[in-house]
Coordinates of C-alpha atoms in Angstrom, one line a residue:
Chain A
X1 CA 138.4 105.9 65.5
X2 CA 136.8 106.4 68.7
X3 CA 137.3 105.2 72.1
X4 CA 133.9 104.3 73.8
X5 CA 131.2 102.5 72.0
X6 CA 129.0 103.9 69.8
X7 CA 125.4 102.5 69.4
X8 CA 127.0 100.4 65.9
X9 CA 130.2 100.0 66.5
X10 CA 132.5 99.1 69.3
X11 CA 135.3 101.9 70.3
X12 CA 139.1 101.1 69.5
X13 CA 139.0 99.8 73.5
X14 CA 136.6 97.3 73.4
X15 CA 138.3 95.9 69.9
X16 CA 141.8 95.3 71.5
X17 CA 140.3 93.9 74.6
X18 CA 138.7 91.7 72.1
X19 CA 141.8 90.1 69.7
X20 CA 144.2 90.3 73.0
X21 CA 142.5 88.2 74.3
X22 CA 142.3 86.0 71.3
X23 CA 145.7 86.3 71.1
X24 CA 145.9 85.4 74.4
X25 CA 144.2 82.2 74.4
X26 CA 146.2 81.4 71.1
X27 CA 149.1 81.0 73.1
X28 CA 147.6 79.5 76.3
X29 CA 145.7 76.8 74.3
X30 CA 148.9 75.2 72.7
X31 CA 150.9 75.9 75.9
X32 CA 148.2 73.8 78.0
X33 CA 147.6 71.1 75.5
X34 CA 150.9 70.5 74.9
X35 CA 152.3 71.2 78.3
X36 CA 150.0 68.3 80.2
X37 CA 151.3 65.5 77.9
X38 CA 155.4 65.9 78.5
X39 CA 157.2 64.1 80.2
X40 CA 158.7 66.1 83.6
X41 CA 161.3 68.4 82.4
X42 CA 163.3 71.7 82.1
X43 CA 161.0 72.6 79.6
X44 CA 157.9 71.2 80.9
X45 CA 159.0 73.9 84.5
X46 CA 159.0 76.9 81.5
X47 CA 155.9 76.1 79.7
X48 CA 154.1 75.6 82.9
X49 CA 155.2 79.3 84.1
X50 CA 154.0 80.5 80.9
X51 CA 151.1 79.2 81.1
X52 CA 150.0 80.2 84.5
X53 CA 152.0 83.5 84.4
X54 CA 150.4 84.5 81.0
X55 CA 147.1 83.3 82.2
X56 CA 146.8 85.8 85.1
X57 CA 147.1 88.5 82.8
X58 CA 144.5 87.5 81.2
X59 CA 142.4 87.3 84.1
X60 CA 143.4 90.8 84.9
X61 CA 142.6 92.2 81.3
X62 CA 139.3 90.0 81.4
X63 CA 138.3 91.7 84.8
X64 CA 139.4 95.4 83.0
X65 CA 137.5 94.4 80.1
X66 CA 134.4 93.9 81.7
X67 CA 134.7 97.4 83.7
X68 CA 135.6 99.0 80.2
X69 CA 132.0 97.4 78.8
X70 CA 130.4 98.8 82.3
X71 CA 132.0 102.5 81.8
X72 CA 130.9 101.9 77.7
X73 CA 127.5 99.9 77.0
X74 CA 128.3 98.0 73.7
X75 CA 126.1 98.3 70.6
X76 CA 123.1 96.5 70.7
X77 CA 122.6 93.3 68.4
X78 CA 121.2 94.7 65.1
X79 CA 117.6 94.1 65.1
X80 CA 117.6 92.4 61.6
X81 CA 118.5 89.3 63.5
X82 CA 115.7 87.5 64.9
X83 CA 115.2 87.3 68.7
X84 CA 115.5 84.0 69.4
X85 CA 119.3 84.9 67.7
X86 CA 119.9 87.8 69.7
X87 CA 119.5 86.0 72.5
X88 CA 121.9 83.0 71.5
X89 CA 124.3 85.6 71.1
X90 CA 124.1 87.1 73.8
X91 CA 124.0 84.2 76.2
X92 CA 127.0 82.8 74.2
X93 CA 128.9 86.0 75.0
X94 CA 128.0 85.7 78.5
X95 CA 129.2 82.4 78.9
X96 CA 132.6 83.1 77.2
X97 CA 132.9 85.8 80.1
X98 CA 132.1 83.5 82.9
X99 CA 134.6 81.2 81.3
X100 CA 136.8 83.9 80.8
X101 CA 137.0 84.6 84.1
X102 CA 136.7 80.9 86.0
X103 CA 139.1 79.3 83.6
X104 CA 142.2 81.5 85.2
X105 CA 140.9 81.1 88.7
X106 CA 140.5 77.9 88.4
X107 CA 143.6 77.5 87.1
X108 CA 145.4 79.5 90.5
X109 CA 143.0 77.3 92.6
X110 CA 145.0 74.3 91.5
X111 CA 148.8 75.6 91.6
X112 CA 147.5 76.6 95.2
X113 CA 146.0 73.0 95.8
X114 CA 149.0 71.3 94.2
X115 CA 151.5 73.2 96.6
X116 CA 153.3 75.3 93.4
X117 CA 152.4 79.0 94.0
X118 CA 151.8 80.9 90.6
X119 CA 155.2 83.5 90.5
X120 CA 153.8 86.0 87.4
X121 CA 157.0 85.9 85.1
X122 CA 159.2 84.9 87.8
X123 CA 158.4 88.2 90.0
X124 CA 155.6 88.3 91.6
X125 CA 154.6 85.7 93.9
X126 CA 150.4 84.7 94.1
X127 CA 148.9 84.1 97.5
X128 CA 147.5 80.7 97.8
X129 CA 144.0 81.0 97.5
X130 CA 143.8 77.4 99.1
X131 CA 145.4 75.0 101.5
X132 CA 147.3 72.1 99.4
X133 CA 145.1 68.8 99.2
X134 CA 145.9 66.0 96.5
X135 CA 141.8 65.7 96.0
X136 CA 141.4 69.2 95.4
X137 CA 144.0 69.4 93.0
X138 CA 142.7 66.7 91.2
X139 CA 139.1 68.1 91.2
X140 CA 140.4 71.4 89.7
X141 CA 142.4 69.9 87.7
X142 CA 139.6 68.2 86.0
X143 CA 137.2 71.4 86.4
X144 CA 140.0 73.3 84.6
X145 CA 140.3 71.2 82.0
X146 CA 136.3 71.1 81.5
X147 CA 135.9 74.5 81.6
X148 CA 138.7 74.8 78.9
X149 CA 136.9 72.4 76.4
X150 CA 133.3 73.9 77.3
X151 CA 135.1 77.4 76.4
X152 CA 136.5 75.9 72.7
X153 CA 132.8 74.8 71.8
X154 CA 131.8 78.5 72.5
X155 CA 134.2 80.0 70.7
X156 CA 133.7 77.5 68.1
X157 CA 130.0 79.3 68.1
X158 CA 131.1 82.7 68.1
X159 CA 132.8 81.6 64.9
X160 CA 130.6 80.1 63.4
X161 CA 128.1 83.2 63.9
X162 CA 130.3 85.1 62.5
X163 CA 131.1 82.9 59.3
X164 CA 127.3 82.9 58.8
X165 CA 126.7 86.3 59.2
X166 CA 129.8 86.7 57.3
X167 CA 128.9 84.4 54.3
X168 CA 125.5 83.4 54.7
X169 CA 123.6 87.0 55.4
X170 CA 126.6 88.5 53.9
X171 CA 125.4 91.6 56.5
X172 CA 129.6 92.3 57.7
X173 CA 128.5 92.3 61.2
X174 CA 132.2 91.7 61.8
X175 CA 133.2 95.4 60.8
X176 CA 131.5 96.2 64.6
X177 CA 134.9 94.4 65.5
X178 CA 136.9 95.6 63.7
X179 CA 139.4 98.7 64.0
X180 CA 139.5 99.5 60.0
X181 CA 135.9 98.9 58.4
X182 CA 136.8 97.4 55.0
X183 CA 133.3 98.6 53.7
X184 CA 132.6 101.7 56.0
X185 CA 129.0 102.1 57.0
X186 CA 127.0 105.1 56.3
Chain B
X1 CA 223.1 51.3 141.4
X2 CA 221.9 52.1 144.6
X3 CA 218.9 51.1 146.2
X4 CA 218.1 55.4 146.5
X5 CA 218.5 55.7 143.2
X6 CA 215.9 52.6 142.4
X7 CA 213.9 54.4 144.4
X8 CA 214.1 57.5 142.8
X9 CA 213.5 55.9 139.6
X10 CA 210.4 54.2 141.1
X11 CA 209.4 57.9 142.1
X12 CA 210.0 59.1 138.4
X13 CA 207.6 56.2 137.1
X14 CA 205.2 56.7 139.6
X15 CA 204.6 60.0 139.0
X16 CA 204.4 59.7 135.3
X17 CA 202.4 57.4 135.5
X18 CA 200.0 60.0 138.3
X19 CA 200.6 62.7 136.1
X20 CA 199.5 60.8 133.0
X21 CA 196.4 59.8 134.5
X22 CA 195.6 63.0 135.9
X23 CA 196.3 64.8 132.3
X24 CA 194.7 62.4 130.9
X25 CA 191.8 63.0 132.7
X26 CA 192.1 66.5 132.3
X27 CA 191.8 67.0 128.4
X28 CA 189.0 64.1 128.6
X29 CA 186.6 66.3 129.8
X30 CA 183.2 64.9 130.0
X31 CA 181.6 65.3 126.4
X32 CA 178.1 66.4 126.0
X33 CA 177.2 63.9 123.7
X34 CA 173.4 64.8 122.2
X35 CA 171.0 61.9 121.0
X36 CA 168.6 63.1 118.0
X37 CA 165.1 62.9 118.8
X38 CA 164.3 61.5 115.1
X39 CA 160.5 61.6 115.1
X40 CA 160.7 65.3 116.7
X41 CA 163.4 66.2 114.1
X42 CA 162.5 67.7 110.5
X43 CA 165.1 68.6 107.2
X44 CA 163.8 70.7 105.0
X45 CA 165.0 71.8 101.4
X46 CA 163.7 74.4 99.3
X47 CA 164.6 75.2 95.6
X48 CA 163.0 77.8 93.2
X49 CA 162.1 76.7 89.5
X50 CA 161.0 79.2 87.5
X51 CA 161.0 81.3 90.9
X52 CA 158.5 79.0 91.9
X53 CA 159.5 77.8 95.5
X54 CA 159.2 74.0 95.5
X55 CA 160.2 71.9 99.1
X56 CA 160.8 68.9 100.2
X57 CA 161.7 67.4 103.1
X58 CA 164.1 63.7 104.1
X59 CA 162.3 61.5 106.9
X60 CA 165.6 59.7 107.6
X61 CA 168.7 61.2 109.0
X62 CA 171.0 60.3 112.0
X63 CA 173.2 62.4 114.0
X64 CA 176.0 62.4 116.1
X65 CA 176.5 65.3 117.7
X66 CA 179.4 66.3 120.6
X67 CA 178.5 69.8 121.5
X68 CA 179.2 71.5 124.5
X69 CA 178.3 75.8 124.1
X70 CA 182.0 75.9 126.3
X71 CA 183.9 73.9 124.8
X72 CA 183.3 74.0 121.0
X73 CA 187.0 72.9 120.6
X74 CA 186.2 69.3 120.7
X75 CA 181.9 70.2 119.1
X76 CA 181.5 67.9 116.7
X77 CA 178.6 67.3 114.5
X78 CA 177.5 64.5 111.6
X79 CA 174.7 64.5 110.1
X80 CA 173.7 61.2 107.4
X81 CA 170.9 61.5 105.5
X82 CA 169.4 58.5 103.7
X83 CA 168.6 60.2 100.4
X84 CA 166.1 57.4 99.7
X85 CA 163.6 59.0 101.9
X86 CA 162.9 62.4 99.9
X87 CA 159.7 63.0 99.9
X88 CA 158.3 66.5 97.3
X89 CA 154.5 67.5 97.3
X90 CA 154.2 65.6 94.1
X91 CA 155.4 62.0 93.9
X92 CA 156.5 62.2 90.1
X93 CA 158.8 64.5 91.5
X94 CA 160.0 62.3 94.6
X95 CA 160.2 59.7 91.5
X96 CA 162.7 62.6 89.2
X97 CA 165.1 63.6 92.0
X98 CA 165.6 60.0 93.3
X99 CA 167.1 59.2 90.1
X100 CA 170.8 58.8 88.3
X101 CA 170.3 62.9 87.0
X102 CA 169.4 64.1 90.6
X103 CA 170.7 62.7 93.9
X104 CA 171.5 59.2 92.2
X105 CA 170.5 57.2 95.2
X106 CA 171.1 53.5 93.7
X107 CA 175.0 54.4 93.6
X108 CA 175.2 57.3 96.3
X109 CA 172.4 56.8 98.9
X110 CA 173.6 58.7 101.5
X111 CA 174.5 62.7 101.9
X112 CA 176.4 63.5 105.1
X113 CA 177.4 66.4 106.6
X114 CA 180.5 66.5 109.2
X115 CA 182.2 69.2 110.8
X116 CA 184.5 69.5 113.6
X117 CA 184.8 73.3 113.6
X118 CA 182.1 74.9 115.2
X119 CA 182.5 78.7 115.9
X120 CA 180.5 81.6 118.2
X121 CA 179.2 83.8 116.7
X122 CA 177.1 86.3 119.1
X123 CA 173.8 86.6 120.5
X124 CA 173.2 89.3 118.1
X125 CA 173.8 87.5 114.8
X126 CA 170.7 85.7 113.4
X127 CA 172.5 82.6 113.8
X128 CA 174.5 82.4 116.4
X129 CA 176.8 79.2 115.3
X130 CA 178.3 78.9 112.4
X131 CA 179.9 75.1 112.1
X132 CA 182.5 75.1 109.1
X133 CA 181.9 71.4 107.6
X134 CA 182.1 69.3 104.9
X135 CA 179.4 67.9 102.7
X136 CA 179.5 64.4 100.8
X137 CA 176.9 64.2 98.1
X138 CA 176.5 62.1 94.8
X139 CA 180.3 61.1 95.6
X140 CA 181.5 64.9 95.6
X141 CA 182.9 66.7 99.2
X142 CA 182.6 70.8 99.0
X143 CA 183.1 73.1 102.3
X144 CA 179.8 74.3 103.5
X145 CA 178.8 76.4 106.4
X146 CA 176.0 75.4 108.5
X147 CA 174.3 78.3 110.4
X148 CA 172.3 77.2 113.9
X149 CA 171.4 78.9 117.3
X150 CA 170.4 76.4 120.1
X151 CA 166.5 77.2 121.4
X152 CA 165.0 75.7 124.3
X153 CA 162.4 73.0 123.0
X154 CA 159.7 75.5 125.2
X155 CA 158.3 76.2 121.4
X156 CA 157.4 72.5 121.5
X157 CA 154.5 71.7 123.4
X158 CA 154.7 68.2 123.9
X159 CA 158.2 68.1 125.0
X160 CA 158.8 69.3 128.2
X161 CA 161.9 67.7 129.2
X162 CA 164.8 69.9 130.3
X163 CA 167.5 68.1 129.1
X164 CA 166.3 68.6 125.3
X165 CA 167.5 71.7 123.1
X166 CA 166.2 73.0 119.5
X167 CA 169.0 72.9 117.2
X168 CA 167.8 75.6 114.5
X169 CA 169.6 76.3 110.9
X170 CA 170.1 76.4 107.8
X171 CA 172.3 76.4 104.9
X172 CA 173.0 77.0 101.4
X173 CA 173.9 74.5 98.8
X174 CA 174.4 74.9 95.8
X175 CA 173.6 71.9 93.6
X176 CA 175.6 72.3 90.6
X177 CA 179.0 71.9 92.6
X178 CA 177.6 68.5 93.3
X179 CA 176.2 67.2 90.4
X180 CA 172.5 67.7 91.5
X181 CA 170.5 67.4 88.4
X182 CA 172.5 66.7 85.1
X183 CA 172.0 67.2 81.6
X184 CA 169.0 69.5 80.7
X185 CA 168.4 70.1 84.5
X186 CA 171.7 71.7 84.9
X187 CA 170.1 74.4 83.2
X188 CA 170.3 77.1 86.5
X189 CA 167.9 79.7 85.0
X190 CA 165.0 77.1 85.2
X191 CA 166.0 75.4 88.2
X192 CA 167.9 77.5 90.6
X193 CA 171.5 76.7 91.9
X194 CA 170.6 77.6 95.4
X195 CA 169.1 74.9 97.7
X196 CA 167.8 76.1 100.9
X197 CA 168.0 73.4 103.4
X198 CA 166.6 73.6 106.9
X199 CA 167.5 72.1 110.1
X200 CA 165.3 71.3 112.6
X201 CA 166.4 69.4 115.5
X202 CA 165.5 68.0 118.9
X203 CA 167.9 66.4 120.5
X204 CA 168.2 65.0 124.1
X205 CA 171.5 65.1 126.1
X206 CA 173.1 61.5 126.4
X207 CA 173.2 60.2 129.8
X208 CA 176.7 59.3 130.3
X209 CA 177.6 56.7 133.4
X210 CA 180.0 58.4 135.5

């Protein structure tokens, strides 16, 4: 297994960046759905600091991630996809990192707005990026939530490409993924 | 007996009567009695949950305060805060701590501090008071030590009066020997035990009619 990029396959890096963050956003997902709804709590306190604290992880492995994909060029799309799919794709993957990357700001923007700094797991203490103010808050608070939902659909597309590549072309794009091909390529 | 010894008698009660005055007058040394400058005056609280520093602040407190820098012997200090007027950056949580499992307000609305044992310190101490006092909150009293220095008001702009000091200090609480927030809240390691609370004052000595 190597660890830069090849021109077919993605080095063992670029694959964990890829399912941590998945597993990331497995766990911030829940946490934020579930978190919003409760009632104002012990637990509700917790959650919330997981949330944010997990979050600005993410935002730091997001921001390595894309440094990682500067220092190693990804594999170009196969060219047995048709242009107008390449470039689907790619924009897709674009957006996820722009979303990747405003999602958890905009996240900090709104503790700072609401007056609640983010501490990272209790230790470290964010600045504020912003002044407190009720109609900010409230604005982020929506763009945060938007941002979420628009970042579900893409994902929902990245899936979806893959299950028809997967099932449809049957072509195991996924292996590129992958850190064991399950039908090495020769 | 004689008419010398009514005399002498007279003398006796006389001078008691002088003398009790005149002690009298002696251990009721003028007081320095201070009037709180309410709309000048700030209290402060700050807890952590989940390390997260959260404040607050009360709008509605009264004071009376006896303090003389020389004569801390008879210092006095209470402090009554109407618990009603918490105010927190969000107003679910002015809403949370108003209630039975926080400061309980409908049964105990007010938290007063007294103390009658003010001490110097030094200069050289961050605080240069310390007054040893009592605290009554959500029907519980627990020792607590309030630590002040007295500024000039020069920090203060708009006040230029010279008859006005800056009471400055805090203290520590902590919440569980009172009560403050019950059931699932008394859970420390989520919501800290320690409540910072800060004290600042402006207070205006009382012009007392000779």
């Amino acid at each position: 297994m190597k660890l830069l990029n090849s021109k077919t396959h993605f080095g063992i890096i670029a694959i964990l960046f890829h399912w941590i963050t998945l597993a990331f956003l497995l766990v911030l997902y829940p946490i934020g759905y579930v978190m919003t709804d409760m009632a104002i709590s012990p637990d509700k306190l917790e959650l919330y600091s997981w949330h944010k604290s997990i979050g600005f992880i993410l935002l730091i492995l997001v921001i390595l991630r894309l440094s990682w994909r500067i220092i190693s060029s990804p594999p170009p799309l196969p060219n047995s996809n048709p242009l107008l799919y390449r470039a689907i794709a790619l924009t897709i993957h674009l957006l996820l990192y722009v979303c990747l990357i405003v999602l958890p700001i905009s996240g900090w923007l709104m503790s700072s707005a609401a007056g609640f700094k983010v501490v990272v797991f209790r230790t470290f203490e964010l600045p504020d990026l912003i002044h407190t103010s009720d109609v900010l808050r409230i604005i982020l608070q929506e763009i945060h939530f938007i941002i979420g939902i628009v970042m579900l659909s893409l994902i929902s597309a990245h899936i979806f490409a893959f299950l028809y590549h997967q099932f449809y072309k049957r072509d195991n794009i996924i292996n590129r993924i992958l850190p064991f091909f399950r039908n090495p390529s020769r | 007996m004689s008419h010398k010894n009514h005399f002498f008698v007279f003398l006796i009660l006389l001078s008691n009567v002088l003398y009790g005055e005149v002690t009298l007058a002696d251990t009721e040394e003028p007081t320095k009695e201070w009037e709180l400058l309410t709309s000048e005056s700030k209290i402060e609280f700050t807890g952590k949950q989940m390390g997260v520093p959260t404040s607050g602040s009360f709008s509605d407190f009264d004071t009376k305060i006896i303090f003389d820098q020389n004569n801390l012997d008879t210092s006095y200090v209470l402090v009554s805060v109407d618990l009603k007027s918490v105010e927190t950056p969000y107003e679910i949580l002015t809403k949370v701590v108003q209630t039975e499992d926080w400061f309980d307000i409908e049964r105990y609305p007010k938290a007063v501090f007294e103390s009658n044992n003010i001490k110097y310190k030094g200069n050289t101490e961050k605080y240069s008071f310390i007054a040893h006092g009592i605290i009554s909150l959500r029907g519980i009293k627990g020792p607590i030590d309030f630590h002040f220095n007295i500024l000039p008001p020069s920090d203060l702009k708009q006040i230029e009066k010279e008859n006005l000091k800056h009471v400055q200090g805090k203290l520590i609480m902590q919440r569980s020997l009172f009560g403050v927030g019950q059931g699932d809240w008394g859970d420390t390691s989520i919501v800290d035990d320690n409540v910072e609370i800060e004290v600042n004052f402006i207070v205006m000595e009382k012009q007392t009619s000779p």
